[in-house]
XYZ file of C-alpha atoms in Angstrom:
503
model
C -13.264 0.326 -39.019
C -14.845 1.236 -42.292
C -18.056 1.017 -40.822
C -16.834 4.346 -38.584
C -16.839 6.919 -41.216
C -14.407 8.992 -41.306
C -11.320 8.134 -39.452
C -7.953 9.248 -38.857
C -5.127 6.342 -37.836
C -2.557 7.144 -35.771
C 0.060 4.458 -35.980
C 2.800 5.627 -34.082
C 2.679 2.407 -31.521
C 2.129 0.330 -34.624
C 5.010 -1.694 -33.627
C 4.551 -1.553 -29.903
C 2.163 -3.950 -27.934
C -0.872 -2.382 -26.530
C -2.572 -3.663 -23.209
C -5.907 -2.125 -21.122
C -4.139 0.263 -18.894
C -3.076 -0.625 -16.091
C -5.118 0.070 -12.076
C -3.236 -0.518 -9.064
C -6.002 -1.263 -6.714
C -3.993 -0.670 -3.617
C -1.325 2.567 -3.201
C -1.120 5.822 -1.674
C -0.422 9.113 -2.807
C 2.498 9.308 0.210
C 4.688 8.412 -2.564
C 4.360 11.551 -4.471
C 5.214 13.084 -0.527
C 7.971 11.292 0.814
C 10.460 11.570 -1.690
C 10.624 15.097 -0.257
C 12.453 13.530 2.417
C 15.587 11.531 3.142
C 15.602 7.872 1.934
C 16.775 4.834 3.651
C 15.626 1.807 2.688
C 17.112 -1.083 2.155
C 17.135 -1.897 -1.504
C 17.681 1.014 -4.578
C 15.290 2.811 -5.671
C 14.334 5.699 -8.120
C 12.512 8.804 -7.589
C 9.790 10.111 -9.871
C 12.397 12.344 -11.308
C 14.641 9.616 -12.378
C 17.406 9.858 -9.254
C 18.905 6.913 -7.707
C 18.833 6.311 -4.457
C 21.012 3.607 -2.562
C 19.677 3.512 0.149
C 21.406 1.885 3.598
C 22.383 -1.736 3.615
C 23.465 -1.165 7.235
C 23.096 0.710 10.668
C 26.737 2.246 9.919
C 25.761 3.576 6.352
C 22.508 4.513 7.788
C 24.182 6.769 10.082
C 26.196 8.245 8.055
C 23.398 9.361 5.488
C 21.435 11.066 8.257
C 24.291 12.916 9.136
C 25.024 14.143 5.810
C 21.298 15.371 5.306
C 21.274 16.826 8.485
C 24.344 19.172 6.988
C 22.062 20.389 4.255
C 19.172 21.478 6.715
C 18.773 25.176 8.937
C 19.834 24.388 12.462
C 16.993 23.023 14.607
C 14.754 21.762 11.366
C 13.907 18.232 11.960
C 14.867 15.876 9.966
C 12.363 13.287 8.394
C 13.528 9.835 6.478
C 11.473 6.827 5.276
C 11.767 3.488 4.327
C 13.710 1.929 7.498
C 13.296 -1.735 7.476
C 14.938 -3.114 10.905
C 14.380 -6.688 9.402
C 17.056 -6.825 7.998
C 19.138 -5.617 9.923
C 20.433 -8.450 13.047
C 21.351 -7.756 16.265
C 19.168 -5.122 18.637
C 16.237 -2.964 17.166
C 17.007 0.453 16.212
C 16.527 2.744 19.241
C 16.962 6.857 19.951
C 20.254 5.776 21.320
C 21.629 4.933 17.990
C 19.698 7.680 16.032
C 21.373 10.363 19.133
C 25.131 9.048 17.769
C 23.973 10.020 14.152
C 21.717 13.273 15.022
C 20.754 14.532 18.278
C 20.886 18.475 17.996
C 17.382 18.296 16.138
C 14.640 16.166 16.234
C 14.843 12.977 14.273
C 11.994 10.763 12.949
C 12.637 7.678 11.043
C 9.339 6.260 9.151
C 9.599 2.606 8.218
C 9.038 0.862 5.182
C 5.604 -0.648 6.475
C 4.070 3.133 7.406
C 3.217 1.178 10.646
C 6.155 2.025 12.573
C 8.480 5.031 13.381
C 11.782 5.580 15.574
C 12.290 8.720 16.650
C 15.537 10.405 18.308
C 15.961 11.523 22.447
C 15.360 15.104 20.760
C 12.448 14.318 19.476
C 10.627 12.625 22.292
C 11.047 14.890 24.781
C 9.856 17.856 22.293
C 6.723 15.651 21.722
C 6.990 14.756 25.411
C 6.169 11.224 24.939
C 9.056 10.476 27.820
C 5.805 10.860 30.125
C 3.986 8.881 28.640
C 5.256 5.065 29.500
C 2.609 2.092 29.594
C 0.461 3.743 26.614
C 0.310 0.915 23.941
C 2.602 1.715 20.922
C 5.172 3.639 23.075
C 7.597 1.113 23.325
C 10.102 0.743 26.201
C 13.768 -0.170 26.803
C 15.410 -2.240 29.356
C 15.866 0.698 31.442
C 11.619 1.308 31.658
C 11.944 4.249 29.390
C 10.860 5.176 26.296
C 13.490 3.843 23.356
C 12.246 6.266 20.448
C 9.974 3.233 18.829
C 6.443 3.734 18.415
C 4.091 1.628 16.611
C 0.996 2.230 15.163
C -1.307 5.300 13.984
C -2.356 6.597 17.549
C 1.719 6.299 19.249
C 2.510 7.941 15.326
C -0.193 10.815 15.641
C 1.859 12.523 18.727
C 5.016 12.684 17.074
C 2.622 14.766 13.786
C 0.907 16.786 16.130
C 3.791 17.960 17.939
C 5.737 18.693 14.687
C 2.515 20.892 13.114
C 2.738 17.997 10.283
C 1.237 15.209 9.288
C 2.482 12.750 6.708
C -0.921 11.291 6.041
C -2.374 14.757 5.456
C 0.409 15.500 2.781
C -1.872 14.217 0.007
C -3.821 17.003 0.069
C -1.338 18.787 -1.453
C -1.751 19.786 -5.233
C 1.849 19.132 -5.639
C 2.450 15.454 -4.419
C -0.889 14.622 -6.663
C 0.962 15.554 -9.740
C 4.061 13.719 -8.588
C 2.051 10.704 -7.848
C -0.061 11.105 -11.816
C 3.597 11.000 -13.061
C 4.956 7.782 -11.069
C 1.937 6.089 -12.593
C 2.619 6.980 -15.775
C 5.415 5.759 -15.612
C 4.774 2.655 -14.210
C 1.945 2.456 -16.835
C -0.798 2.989 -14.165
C -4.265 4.574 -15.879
C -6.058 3.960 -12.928
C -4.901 4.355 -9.709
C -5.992 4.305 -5.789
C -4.977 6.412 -2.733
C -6.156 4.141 -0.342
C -5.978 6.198 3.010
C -7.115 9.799 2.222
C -7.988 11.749 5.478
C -10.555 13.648 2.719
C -10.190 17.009 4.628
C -12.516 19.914 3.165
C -8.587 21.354 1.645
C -7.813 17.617 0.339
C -11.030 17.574 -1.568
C -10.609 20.477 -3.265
C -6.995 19.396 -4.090
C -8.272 16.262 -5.843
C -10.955 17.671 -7.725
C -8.605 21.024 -8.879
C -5.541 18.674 -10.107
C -7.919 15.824 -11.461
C -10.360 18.090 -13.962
C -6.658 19.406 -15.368
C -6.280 18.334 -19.108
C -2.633 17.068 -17.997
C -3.447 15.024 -15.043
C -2.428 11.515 -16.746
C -4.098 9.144 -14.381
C -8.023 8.237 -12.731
C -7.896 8.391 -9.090
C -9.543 6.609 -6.692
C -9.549 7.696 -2.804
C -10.575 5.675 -0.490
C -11.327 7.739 3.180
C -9.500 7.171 5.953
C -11.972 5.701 8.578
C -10.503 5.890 11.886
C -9.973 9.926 10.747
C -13.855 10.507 11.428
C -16.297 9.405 13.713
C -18.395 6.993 12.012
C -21.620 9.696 11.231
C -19.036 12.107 10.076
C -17.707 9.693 7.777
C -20.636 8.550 6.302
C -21.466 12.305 5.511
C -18.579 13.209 4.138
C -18.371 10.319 1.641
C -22.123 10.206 0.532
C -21.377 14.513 0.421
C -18.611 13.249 -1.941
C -20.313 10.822 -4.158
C -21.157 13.726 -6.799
C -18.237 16.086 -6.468
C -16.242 13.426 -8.672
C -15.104 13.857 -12.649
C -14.164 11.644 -15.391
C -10.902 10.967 -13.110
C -11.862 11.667 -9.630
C -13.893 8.859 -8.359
C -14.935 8.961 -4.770
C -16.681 6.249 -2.942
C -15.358 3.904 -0.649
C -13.825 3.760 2.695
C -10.637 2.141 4.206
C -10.430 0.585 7.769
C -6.968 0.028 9.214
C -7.025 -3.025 11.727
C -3.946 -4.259 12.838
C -0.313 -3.601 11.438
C 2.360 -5.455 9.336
C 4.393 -8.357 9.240
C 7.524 -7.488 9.078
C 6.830 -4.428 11.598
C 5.951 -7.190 14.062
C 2.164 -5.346 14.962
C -0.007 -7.536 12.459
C -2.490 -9.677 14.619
C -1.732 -13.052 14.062
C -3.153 -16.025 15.262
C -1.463 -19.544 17.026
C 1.050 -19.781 17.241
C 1.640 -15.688 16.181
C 5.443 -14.715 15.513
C 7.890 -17.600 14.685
C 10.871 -16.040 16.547
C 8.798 -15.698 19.603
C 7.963 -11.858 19.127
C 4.832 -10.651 21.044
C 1.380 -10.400 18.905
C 0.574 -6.997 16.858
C -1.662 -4.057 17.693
C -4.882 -3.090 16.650
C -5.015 0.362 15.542
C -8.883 0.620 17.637
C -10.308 -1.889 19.725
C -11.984 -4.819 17.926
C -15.208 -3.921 19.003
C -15.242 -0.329 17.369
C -13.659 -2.185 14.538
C -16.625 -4.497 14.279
C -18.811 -1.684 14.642
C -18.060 0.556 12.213
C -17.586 -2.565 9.596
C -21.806 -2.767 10.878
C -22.153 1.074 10.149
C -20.670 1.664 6.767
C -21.753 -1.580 5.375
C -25.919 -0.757 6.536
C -24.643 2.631 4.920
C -24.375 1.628 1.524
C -20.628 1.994 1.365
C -17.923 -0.334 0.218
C -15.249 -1.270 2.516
C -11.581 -1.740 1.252
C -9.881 -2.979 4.968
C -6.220 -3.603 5.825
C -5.941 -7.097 7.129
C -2.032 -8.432 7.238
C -2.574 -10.724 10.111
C -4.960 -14.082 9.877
C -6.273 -12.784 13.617
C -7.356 -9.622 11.893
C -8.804 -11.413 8.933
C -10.808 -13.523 11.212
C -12.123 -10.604 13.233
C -13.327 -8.916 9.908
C -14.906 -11.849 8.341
C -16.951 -11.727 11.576
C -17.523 -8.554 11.710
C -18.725 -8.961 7.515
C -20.955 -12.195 8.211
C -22.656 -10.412 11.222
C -23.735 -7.046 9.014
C -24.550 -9.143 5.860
C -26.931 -11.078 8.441
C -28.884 -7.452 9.551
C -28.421 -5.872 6.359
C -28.248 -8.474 2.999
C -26.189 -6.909 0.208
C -25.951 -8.221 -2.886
C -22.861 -7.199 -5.064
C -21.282 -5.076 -2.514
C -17.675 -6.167 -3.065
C -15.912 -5.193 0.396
C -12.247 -5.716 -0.134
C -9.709 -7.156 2.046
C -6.221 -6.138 1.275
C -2.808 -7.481 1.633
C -4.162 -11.125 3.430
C -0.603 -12.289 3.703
C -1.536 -15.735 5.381
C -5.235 -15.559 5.213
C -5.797 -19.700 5.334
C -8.039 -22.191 3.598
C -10.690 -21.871 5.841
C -11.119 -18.127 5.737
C -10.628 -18.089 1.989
C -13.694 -20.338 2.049
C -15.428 -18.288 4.302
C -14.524 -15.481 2.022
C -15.917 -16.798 -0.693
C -19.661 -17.345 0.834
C -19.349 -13.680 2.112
C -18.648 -12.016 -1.454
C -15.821 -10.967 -0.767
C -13.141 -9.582 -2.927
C -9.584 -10.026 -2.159
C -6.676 -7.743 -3.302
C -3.111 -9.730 -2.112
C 0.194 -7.983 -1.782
C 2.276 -10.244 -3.645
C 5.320 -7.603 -3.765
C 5.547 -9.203 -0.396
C 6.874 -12.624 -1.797
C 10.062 -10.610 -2.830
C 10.710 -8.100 -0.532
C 9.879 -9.940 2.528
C 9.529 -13.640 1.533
C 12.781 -14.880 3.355
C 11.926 -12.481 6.428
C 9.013 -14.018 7.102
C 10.579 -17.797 5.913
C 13.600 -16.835 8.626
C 12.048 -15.017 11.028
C 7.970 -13.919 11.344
C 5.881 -17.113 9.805
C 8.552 -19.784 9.528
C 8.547 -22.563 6.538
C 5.125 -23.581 6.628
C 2.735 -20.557 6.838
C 5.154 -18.475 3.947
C 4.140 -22.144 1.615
C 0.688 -20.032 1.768
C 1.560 -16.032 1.371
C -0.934 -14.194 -0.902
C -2.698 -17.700 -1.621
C -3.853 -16.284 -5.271
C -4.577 -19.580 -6.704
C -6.157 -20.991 -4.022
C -8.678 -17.468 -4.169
C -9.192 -17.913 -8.488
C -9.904 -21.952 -7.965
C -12.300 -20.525 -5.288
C -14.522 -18.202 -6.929
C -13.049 -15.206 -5.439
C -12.501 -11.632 -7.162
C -8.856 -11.274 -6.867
C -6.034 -8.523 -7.889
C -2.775 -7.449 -6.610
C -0.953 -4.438 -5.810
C 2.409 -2.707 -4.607
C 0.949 -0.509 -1.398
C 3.426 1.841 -2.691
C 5.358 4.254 -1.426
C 6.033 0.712 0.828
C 7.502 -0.653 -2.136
C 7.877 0.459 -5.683
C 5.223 1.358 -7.498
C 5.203 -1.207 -11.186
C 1.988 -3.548 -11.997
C 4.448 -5.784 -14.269
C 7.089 -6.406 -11.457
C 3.812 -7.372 -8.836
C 2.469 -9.317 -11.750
C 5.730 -10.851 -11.799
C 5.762 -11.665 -8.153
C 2.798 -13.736 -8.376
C 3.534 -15.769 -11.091
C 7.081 -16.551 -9.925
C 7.153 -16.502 -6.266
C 10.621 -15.728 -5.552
C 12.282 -14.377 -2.785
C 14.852 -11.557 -2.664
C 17.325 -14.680 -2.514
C 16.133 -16.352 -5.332
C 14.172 -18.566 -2.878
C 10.402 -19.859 -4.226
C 7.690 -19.995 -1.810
C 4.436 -22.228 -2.113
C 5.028 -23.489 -5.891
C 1.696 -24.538 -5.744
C 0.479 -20.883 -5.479
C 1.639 -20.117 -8.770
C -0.884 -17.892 -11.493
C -0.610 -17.477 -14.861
C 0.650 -14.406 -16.997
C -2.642 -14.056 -18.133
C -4.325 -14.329 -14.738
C -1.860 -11.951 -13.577
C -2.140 -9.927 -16.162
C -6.178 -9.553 -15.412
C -5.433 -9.523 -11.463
C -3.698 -5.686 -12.925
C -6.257 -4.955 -15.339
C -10.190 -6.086 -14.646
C -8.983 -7.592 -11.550
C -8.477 -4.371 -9.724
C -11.222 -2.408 -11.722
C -13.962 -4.878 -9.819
C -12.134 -4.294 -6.466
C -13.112 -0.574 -7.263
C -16.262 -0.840 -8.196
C -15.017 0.539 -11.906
C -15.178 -2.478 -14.213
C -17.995 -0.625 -16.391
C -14.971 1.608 -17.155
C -11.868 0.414 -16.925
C -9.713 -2.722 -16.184
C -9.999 -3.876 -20.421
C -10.797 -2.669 -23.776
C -14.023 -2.381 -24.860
C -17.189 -0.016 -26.629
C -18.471 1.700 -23.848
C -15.532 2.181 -21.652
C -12.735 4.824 -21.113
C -10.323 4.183 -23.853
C -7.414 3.813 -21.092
C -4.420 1.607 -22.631
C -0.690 1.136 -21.446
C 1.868 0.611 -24.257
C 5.112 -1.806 -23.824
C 7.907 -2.599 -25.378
C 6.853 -6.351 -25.365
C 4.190 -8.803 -25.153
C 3.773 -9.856 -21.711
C 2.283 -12.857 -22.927
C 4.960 -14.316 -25.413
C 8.096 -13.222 -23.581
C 9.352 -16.336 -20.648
C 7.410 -14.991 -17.412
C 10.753 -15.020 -16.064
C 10.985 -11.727 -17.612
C 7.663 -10.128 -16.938
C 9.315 -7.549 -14.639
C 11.568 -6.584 -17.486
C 9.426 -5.072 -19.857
C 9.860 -1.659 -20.749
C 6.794 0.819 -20.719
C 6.398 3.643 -23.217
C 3.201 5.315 -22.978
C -0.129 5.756 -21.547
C -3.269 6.195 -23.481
C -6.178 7.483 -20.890
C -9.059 8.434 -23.314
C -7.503 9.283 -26.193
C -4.667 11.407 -24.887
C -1.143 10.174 -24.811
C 1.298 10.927 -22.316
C 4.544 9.564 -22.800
C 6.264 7.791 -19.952
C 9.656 9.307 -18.928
């Protein structure tokens, strides 16, 4: 350093560890939003201000919570929760009839874990009056021909918003759920950090670039527009309209394209021989056609692509849909993204490969899911190859991970943790063979994710030239047993220069 000049030292982490900060290439700013409402999912979790939440371990328990929120509320306010999970839950799905016996003086909805699927109460369907409205495709029906409160999927989802003057994907517009989303990532030692399904309203942009440009913001954002929100001109104008409005931590750019669903939801598209318990296939969230097309008319646009694929059918549609517009319009370097690939297979990953194509896996899933999908959605063999990661590194292809939070818990060490272990909820390891290094975990949270982003010239590791972004720990990640990866405590965040101190 003497050949600086002049230098002051400040050695107050002198006996921490310091790492490149960390960028969670896949999340959403819903979890700075939901915690305003009640939540039920199945494992424990804390808020951003520290409270514990125990969540419902049963239908019973489940109940009884929405009962005792409903007692805090003004009579007729409906009353929102998140976080459902009906996997793990046996016996029959959860219906209005058993969200009536908990709440039925005030309309009820019940967002799921996967954001693919609510369950709303009698109340609430005939307010929204979706009881008309049997045959449409995410309006699910009972025995009886009827609606049963379940609806699947953004279009079935959007009535239920509408009707209520509300929408939960629009919350992120709001000035306030950005700064409680800045401080989860601090937290979770996060420098760099995605929303990846931003409606980008003319109110939502202003929001971002207000709350970003303040001194205190403690995080780079990166959203990523909401496709199927805009017709495909309007979209293209609003993000290349975009493209200059950004700051040092505003970052606009790509686009995200929701195909089919989730897993565990039971609407991901998957192909032969599709759900192991015999479940129908997923939905598509627009007809595979209009999905194709608008892969065609963003990619001949310049713009990078970041799309949701959980099933392999889905996957197999898009890498169609990819080799088809690199064939009219050759790109070099443009580093579309599929996310989450649960059970993408050898053969795709190949195909992957040739295309350029970056991958970013959702290993959380191992954990939280891993013996749902073992038990009940993939069976033994196909959950041998969830999130394939070092199948994708031994082929060449740009890889990271992520948490999709607020669908589970925002924390780059515990995902990092997930993919070098591979355990289960139950302890349970899936696909040994699949198994990545600390380091290579480590980078898949770091660079890995900065080249998903297009942001690797300024972020993802530590170098002259780039943003001098760093996450402090309590430990080294890389001399501790990787049993304990998940353990390690984080202190600080560094993002250029100024510290902000996790809490």
């Amino acid at each position: 350093m003497k050949g600086l000049g002049e230098v002051t030292i400040d050695e107050r982490f002198s006996e921490q560890v310091i790492l490149p900060g960390f960028v969670e290439g896949h999340s959403h700013a819903l979890e700075g939003a939901m915690w305003e409402h009640l939540y039920l999912g199945y494992f424990p979790r804390r808020d951003p201000e520290g409270n514990y939440w125990r969540g419902a371990q049963s239908i019973k328990v489940m109940q009884q919570q929405l009962r005792d929120h409903a007692g805090t509320l003004p009579p007729g306010e409906p009353l929102i929760a998140w976080g459902f999970d009906p996997v793990y839950f046996e016996g029959a799905r959860l219906d209005r009839q058993a969200l009536d016996a908990a709440v039925d003086d005030r309309p009820l909805v019940i967002m799921h874990a996967s954001l693919h699927v609510m369950t709303v109460n009698t109340c609430m369907l005939h307010l929204g009056g979706l009881q008309r409205h049997v045959g449409i495709e995410g309006i699910m029906v009972g025995a009886d021909g009827h609606p049963n409160g379940e609806l699947q999927e953004m279009a079935a989802m959007h009535a239920v918003f509408e009707t209520l003057g509300m929408n939960l994907f629009e919350t992120v517009g709001s000035p306030e759920t950005l700064w409680r989303y800045g401080r989860v990532a601090r937290n979770a030692g996060v420098t760099t950090i995605t929303d990846l399904y931003n409606p980008l309203t003319d109110e939502g942009i202003v929001a971002l670039k207000a709350v970003t440009a303040a001194d205190g913001y403690p995080v780079r954002l990166v959203p990523a527009m909401a496709a199927l929100a805009w017709s495909v001109e309007e979209g293209i104008e609003r993000l290349q309209a975009c493209r200059e409005q950004g700051n040092d931590k505003l970052h606009f750019g790509p686009v995200k394209l929701m195909t089919d669903g989730s897993i565990q939801g039971y609407t991901a598209r998957l192909k032969w021989p599709h759900y192991h318990d015999g479940q129908p296939n997923g939905i598509w969230n627009a007809p595979p056609e209009t999905l194709c097309e608008m892969v065609e008319a963003y990619h001949q646009a310049g713009i990078q692509l970041h799309i949701h694929t959980n099933g392999d059918e889905a996957v197999e549609l898009m890498l169609d849909a990819v080799e088809s517009a690199l064939a009219l319009w050759p790109r070099c370097d443009h580093r579309h993204t599929l996310q989450h690939c649960q059970v993408i297979d050898h053969a795709q990953l190949r195909r992957a490969a040739s295309q350029g194509l970056c991958l970013n896996m959702f290993a959380n899933h191992l954990y939280y899911w891993g013996d749902i999908h073992r038990e009940c959605t993939l069976g033994h063999e196909r959950c041998q190859r969830l999130e394939p990661l070092a199948t994708a590194r031994r082929l060449g292809i740009p890889v990271a991970v992520h948490s999709d939070a607020p669908v589970t818990p925002l924390g780059p060490l515990f995902t990092a943790w997930c993919a070098v272990m591979r355990e289960t909820a139950s302890g349970q390891v899936l696909g040994e063979h699949e198994r990545v290094s600390v380091w290579e975990a480590l980078e898949m949270i770091t660079l890995g994710a900065a080249y998903t982003l297009r942001l690797d010239h300024l972020v993802g590791s530590l170098e002259i030239g780039k943003f001098a972004d760093m996450t402090v720990l309590d430990q080294n990640p890389l001399d501790c047993h990787p049993r304990d990866l998940k353990d390690i405590g984080v202190l600080a965040t560094v993002l250029g220069g100024r510290v902000h101190v996790a809490e």
